[in-house]
Coordinates of N, CA and C and ligand atoms in Angstrom, one line a residue:
X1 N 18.1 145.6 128.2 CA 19.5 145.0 128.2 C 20.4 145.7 129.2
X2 N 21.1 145.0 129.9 CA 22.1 145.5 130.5 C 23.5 146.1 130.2
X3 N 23.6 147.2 130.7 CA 24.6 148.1 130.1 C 25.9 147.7 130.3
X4 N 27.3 147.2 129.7 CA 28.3 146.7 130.3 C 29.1 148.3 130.4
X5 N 30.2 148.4 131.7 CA 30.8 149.4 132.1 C 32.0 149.5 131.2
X6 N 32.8 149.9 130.8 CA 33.4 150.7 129.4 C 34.8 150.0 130.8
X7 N 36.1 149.5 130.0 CA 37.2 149.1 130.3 C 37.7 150.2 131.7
X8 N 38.4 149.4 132.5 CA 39.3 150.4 132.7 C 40.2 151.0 132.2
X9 N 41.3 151.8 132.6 CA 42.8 152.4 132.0 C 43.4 151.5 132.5
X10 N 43.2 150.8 133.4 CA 44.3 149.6 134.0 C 43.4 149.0 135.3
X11 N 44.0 147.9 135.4 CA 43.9 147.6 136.8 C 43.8 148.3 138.0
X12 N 44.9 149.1 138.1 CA 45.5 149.5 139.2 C 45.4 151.2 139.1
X13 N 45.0 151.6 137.8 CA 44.3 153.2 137.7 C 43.6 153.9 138.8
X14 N 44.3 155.0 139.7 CA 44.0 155.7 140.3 C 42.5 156.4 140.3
X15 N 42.3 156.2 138.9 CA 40.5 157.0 138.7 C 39.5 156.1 138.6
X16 N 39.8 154.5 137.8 CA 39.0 153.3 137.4 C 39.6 152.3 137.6
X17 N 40.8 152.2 138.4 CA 41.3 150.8 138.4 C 40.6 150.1 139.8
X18 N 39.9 148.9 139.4 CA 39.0 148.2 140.3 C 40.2 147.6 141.7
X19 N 41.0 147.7 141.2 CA 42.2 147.1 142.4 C 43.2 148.1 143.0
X20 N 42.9 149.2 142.8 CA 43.2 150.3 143.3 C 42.2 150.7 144.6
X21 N 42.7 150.5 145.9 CA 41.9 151.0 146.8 C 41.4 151.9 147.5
X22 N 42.7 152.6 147.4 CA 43.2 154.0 147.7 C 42.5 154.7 146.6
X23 N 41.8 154.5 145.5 CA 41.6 155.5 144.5 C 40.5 155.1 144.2
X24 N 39.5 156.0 143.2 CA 38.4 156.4 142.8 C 37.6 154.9 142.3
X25 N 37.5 154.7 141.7 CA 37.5 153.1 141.2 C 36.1 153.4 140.8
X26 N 36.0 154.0 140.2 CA 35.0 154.8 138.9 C 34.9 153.2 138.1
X27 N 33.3 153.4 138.1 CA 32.7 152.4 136.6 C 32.0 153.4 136.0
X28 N 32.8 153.6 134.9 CA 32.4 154.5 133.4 C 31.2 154.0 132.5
X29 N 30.2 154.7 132.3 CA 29.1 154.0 131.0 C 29.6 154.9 129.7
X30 N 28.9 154.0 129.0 CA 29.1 155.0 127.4 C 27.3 155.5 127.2
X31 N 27.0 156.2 126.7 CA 25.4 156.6 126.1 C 25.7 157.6 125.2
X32 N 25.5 157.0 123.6 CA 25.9 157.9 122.6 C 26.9 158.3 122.7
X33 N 27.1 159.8 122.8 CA 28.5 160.1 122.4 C 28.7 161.2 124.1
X34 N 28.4 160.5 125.3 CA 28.5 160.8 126.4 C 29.5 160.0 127.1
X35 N 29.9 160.0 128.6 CA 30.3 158.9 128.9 C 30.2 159.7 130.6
X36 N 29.7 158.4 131.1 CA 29.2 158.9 132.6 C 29.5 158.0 133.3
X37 N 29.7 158.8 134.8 CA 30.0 157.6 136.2 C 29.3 157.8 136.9
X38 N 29.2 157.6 138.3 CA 28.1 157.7 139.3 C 29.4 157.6 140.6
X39 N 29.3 158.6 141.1 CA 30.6 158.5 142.6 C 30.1 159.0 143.4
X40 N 30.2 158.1 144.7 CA 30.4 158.4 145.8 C 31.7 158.8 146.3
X41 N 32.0 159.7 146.6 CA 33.2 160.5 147.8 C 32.8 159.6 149.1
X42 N 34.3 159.6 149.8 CA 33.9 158.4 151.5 C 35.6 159.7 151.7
X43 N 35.9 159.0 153.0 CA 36.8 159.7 153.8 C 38.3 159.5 153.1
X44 N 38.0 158.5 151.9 CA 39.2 158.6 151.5 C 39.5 159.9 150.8
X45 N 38.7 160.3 150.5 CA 38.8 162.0 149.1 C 37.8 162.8 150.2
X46 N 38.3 163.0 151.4 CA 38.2 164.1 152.6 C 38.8 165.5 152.1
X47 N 38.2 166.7 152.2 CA 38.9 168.0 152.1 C 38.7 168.9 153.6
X48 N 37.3 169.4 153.7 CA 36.6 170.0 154.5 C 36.2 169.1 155.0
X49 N 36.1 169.0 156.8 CA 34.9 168.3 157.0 C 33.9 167.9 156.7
X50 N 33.5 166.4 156.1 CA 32.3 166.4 155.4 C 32.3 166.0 153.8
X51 N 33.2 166.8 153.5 CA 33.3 167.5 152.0 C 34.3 166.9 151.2
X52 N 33.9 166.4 150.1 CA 35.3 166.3 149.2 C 36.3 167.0 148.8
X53 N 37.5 166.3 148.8 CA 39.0 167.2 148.5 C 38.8 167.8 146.8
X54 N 38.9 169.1 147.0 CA 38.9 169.6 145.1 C 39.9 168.8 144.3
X55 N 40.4 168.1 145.4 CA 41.3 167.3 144.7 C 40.9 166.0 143.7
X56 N 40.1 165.6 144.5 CA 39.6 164.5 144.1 C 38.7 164.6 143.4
X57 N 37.9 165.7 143.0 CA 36.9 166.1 142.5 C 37.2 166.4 140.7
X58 N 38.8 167.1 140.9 CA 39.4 167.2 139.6 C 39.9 165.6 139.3
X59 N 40.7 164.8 139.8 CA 41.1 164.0 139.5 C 39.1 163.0 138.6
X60 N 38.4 163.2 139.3 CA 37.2 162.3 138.6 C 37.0 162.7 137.5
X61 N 36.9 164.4 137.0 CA 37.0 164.5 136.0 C 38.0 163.8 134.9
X62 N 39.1 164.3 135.2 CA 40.4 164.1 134.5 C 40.2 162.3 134.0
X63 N 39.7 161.6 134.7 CA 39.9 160.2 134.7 C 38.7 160.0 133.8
X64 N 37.7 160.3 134.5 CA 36.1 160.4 133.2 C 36.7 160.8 131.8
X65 N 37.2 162.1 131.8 CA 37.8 163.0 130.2 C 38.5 161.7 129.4
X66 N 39.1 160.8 130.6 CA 40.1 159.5 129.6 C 39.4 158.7 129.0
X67 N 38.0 158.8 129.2 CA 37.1 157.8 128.7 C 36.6 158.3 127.4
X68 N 37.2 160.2 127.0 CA 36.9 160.2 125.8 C 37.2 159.4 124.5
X69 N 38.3 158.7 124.7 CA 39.3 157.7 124.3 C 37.9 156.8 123.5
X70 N 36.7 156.5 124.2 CA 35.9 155.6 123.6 C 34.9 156.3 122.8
X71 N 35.3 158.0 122.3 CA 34.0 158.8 121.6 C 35.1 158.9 120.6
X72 N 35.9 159.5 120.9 CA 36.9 160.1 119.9 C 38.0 159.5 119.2
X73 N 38.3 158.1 119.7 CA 38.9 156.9 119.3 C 40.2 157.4 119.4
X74 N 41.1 158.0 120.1 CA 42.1 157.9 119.9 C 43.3 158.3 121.2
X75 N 44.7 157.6 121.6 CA 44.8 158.3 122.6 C 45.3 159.9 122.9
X76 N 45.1 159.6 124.5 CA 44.9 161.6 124.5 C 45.8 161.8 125.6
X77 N 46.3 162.6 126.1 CA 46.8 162.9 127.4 C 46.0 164.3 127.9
X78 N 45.9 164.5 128.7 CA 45.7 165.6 129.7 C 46.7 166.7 129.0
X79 N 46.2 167.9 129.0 CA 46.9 169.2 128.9 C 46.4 170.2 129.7
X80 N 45.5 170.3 130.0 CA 45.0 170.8 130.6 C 43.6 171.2 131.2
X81 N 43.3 170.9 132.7 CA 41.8 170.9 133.2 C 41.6 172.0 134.3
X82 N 40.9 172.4 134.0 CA 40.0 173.3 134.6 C 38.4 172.7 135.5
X83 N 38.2 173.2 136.5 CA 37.1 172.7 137.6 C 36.6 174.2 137.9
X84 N 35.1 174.2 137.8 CA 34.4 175.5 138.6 C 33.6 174.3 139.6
X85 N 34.1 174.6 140.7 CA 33.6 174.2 141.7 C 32.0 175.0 142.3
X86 N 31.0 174.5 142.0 CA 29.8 175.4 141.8 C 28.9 175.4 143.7
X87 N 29.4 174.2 144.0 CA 29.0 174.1 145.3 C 29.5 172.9 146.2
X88 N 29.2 173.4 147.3 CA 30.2 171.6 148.1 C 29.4 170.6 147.9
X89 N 30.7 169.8 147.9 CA 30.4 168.2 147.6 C 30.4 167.3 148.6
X90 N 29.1 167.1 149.1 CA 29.1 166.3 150.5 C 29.8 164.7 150.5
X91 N 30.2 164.2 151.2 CA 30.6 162.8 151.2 C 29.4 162.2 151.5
X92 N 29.7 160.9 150.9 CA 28.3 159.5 151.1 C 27.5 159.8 150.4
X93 N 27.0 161.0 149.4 CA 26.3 160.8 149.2 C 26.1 161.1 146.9
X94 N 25.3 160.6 146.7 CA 25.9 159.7 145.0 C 25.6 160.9 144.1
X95 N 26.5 161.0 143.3 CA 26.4 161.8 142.3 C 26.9 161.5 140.8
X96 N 26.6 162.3 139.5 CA 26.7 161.7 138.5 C 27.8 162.7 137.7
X97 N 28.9 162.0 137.1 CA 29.4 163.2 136.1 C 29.0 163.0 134.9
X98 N 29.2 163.5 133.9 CA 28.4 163.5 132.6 C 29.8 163.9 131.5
X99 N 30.3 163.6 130.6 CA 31.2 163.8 130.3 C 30.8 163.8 128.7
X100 N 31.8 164.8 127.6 CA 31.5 164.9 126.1 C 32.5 165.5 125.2
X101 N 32.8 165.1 124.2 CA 33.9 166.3 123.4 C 33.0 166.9 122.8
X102 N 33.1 168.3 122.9 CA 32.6 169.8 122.8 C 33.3 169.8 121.1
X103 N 34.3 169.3 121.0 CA 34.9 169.9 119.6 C 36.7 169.5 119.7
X104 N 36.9 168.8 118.3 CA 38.2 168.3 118.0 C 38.8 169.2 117.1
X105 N 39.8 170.0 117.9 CA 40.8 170.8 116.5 C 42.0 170.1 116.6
X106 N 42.2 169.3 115.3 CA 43.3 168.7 114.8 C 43.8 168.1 116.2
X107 N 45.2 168.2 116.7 CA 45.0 167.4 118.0 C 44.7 167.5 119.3
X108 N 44.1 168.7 119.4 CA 43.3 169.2 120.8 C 41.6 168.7 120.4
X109 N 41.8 168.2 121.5 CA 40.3 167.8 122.4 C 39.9 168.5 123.2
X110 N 38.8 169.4 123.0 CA 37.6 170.1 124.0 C 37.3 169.2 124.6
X111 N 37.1 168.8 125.8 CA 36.0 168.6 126.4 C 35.4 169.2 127.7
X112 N 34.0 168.8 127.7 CA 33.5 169.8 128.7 C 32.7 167.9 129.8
X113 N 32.3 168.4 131.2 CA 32.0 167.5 132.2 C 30.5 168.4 132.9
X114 N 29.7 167.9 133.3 CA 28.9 168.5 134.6 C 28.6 167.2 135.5
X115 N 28.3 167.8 137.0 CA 28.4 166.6 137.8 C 27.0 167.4 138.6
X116 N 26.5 166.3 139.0 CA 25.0 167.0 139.7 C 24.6 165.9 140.4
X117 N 24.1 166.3 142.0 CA 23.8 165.8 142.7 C 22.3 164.8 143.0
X118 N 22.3 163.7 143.6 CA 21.0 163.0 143.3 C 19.5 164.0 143.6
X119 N 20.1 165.1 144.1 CA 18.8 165.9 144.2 C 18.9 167.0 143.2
X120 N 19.7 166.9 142.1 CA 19.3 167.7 141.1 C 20.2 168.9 141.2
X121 N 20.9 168.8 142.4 CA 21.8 170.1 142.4 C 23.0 170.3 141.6
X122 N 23.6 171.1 140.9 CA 24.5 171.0 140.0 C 25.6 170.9 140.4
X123 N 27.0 170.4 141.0 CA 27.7 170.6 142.0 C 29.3 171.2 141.1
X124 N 29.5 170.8 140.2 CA 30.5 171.6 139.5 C 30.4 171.4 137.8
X125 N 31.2 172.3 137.2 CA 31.8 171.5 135.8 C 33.3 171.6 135.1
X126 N 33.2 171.1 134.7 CA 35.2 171.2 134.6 C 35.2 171.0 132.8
X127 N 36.3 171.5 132.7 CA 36.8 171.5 130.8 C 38.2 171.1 130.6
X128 N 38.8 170.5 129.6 CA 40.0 169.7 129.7 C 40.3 169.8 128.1
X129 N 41.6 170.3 128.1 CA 42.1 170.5 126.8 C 43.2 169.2 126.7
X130 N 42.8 167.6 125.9 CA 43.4 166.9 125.4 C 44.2 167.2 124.6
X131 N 44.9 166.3 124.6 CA 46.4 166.1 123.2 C 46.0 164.7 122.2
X132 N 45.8 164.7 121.4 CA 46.2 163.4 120.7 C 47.7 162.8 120.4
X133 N 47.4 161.5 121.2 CA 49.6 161.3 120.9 C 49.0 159.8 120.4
X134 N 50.3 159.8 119.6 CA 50.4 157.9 119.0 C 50.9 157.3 120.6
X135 N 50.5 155.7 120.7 CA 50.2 155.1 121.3 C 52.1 154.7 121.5
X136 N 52.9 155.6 120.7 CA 54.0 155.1 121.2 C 54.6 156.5 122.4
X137 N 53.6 157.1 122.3 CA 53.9 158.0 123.4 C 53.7 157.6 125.5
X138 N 53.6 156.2 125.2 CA 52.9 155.7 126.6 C 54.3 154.9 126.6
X139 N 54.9 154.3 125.2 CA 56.4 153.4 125.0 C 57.1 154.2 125.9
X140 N 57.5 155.4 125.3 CA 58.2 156.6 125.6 C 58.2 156.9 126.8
X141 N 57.2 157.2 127.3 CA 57.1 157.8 129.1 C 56.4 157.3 130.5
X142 N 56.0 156.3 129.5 CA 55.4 155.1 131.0 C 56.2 154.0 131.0
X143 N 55.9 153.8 132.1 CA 56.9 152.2 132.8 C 56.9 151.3 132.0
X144 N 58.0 150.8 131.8 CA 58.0 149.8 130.6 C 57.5 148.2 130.3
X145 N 57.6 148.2 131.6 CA 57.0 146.5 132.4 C 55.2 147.0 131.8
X146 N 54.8 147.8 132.0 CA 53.2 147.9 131.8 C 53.0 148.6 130.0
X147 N 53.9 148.5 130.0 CA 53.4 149.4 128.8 C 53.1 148.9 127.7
X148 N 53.1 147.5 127.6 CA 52.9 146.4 126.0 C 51.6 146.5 127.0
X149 N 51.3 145.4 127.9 CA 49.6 145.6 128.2 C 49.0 147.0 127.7
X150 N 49.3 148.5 128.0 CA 48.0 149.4 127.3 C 48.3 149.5 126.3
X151 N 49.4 149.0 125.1 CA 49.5 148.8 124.0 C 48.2 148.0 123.5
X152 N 48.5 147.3 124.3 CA 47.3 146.1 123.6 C 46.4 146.4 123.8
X153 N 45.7 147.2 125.1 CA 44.9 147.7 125.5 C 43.7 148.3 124.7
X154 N 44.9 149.6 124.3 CA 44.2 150.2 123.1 C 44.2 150.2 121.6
X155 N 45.0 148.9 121.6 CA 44.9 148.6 119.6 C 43.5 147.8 120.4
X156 N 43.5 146.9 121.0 CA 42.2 146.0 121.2 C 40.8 147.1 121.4
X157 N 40.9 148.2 121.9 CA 39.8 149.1 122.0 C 39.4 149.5 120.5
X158 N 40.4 149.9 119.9 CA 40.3 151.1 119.3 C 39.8 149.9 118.0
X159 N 40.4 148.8 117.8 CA 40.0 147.5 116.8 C 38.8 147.5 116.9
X160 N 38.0 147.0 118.0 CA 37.1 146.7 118.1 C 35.7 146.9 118.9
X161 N 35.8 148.7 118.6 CA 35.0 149.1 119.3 C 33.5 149.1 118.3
X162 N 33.3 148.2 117.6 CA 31.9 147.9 116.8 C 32.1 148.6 115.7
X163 N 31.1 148.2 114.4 CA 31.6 148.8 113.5 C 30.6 150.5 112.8
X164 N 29.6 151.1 114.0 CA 29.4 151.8 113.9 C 29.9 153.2 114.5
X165 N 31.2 152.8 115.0 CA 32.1 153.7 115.2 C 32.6 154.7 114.3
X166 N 33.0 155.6 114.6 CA 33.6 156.7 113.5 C 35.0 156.0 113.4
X167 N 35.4 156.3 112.4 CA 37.2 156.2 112.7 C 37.9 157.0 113.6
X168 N 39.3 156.3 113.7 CA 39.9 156.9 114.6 C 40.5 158.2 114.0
X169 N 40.5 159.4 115.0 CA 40.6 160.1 115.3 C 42.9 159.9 114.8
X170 N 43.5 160.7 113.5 CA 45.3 160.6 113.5 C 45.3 161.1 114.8
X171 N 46.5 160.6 115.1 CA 47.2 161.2 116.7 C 48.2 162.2 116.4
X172 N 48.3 162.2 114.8 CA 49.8 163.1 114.6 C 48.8 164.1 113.2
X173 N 48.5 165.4 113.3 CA 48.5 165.9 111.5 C 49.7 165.8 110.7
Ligands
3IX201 C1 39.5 162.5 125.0 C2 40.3 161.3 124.7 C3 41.0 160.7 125.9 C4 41.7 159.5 125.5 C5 42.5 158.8 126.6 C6 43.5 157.9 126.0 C7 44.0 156.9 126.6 C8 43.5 156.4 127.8 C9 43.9 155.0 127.9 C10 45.0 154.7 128.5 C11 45.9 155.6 129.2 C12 46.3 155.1 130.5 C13 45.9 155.7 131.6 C14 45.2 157.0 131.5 C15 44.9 157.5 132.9 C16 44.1 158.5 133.1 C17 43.4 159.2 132.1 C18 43.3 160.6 132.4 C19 44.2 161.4 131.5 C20 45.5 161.7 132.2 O1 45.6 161.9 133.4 S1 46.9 161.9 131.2 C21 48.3 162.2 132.3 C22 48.5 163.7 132.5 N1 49.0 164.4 131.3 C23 50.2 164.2 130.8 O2 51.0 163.5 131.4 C24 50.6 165.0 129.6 C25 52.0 165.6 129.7 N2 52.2 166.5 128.6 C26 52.8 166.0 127.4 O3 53.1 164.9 127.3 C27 52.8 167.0 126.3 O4 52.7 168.3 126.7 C28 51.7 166.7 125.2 C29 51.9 165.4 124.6 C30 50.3 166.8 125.9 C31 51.8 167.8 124.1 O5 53.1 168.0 123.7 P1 53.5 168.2 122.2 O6 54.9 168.6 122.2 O7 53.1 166.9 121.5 O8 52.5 169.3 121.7 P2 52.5 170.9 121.9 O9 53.0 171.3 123.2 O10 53.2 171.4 120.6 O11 50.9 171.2 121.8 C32 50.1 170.6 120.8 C33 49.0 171.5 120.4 O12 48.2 171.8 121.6 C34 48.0 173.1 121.8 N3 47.8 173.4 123.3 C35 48.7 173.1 124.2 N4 48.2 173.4 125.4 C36 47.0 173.9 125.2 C37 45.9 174.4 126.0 N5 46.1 174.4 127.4 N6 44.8 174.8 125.5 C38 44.6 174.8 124.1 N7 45.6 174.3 123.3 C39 46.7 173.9 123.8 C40 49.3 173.8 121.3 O13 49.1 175.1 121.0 C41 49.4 172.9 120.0 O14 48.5 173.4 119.0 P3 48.9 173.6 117.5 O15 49.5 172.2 117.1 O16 47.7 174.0 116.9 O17 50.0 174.6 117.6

């Protein structure tokens, strides 16, 4: 059976949005309670000659970590990420990140990432301390023209992500 790629965060999402061109345009899988992409770096995410920007390299995580959203059911923001850059990251050529929540305390999210190259080389891993916030937290601080679409977004995710899902994850203790 073929595997369908897990939503984007938007259209136009800098990490997964498929109409974003300037940006990563990541297709996310789910497997169990994993969630993986497969990226190629090109000259758009240049650092070193050759090499990807660590910039870009954290942003893939950070963007993957948003896909915890489909393990841990609930939304999250970024608090804080960390990257051990383990070795360079050549352009053109394909690598995998691997993504997981390590552990949920009340509303922090562990998660941890490894990314490794098609020859097996390990090329970094990064860890990201999530927030759980109610979905009126996106009302609140994101643009208001977009913000009923990820409303719906993620009541439609979080409704009906099958019914062998865990529950969602309160956003508030
Ligand atoms: C894993 C699930 C992911 C789910 C993703 C969800 C939705 C995705 C779908 C749609 C979203 C659309 C697009 C997403 C695009 C990309 C996804 C990538 C993710 C991002 O790109 S997202 C953008 C960058 N991100 C921000 O824009 C956050 C800005 N920020 C804030 O909005 C506040 O800062 C907030 C709300 C985070 C917290 O504010 P607050 O006031 O509610 O909470 P407070 O500060 O009190 O901390 C609460 C508890 O966390 C502990 N704590 C704090 N820091 C810690 C650390 N470093 N390590 C360990 N614990 C820590 C405290 O100690 C306390 O713990 P305790 O309660 O036990 O005392």
């Amino acid at each position: 059976m073929t595997q369908l790629p897990l939503p984007p965060h938007s259209p136009t999402c800098m990490g997964c949005g498929p109409d974003n061109l300037a940006g990563l345009q990541l297709v996310v899988f789910r497997s169990g309670d994993e969630v993986y992409t497969d990226v190629t770096f090109d000259e758009r995410h240049i650092g070193a000659p050759g090499l990807a920007h660590g910039g870009a390299v954290a942003a893939a995580c950070d963007d993957l970590f948003g896909f915890g959203l489909w393990i841990a059911r609930t939304p999250a923001v970024t608090r804080s990420l960390t990257v051990d850059y383990l070795a360079p990251v050549p352009l053109h050529r394909p690598l995998r990140i691997s993504a997981h929540v390590r552990e949920i305390d009340g509303r922090k999210l562990h998660l941890k990432a490894t990314a490794t190259a098609d020859d097996g080389t390990a090329l970094f891993t990064a860890h990201a301390v999530f927030i759980a916030v109610s979905i009126e937290h996106f009302a609140q601080h994101g643009a208001p023209g977009a913000v009923q679409d990820l409303l719906d977004r993620l009541t439609s995710a979080l409704d009906h992500d099958g019914p062998d899902r865990p529950s969602p994850h309160p956003p508030d203790r």
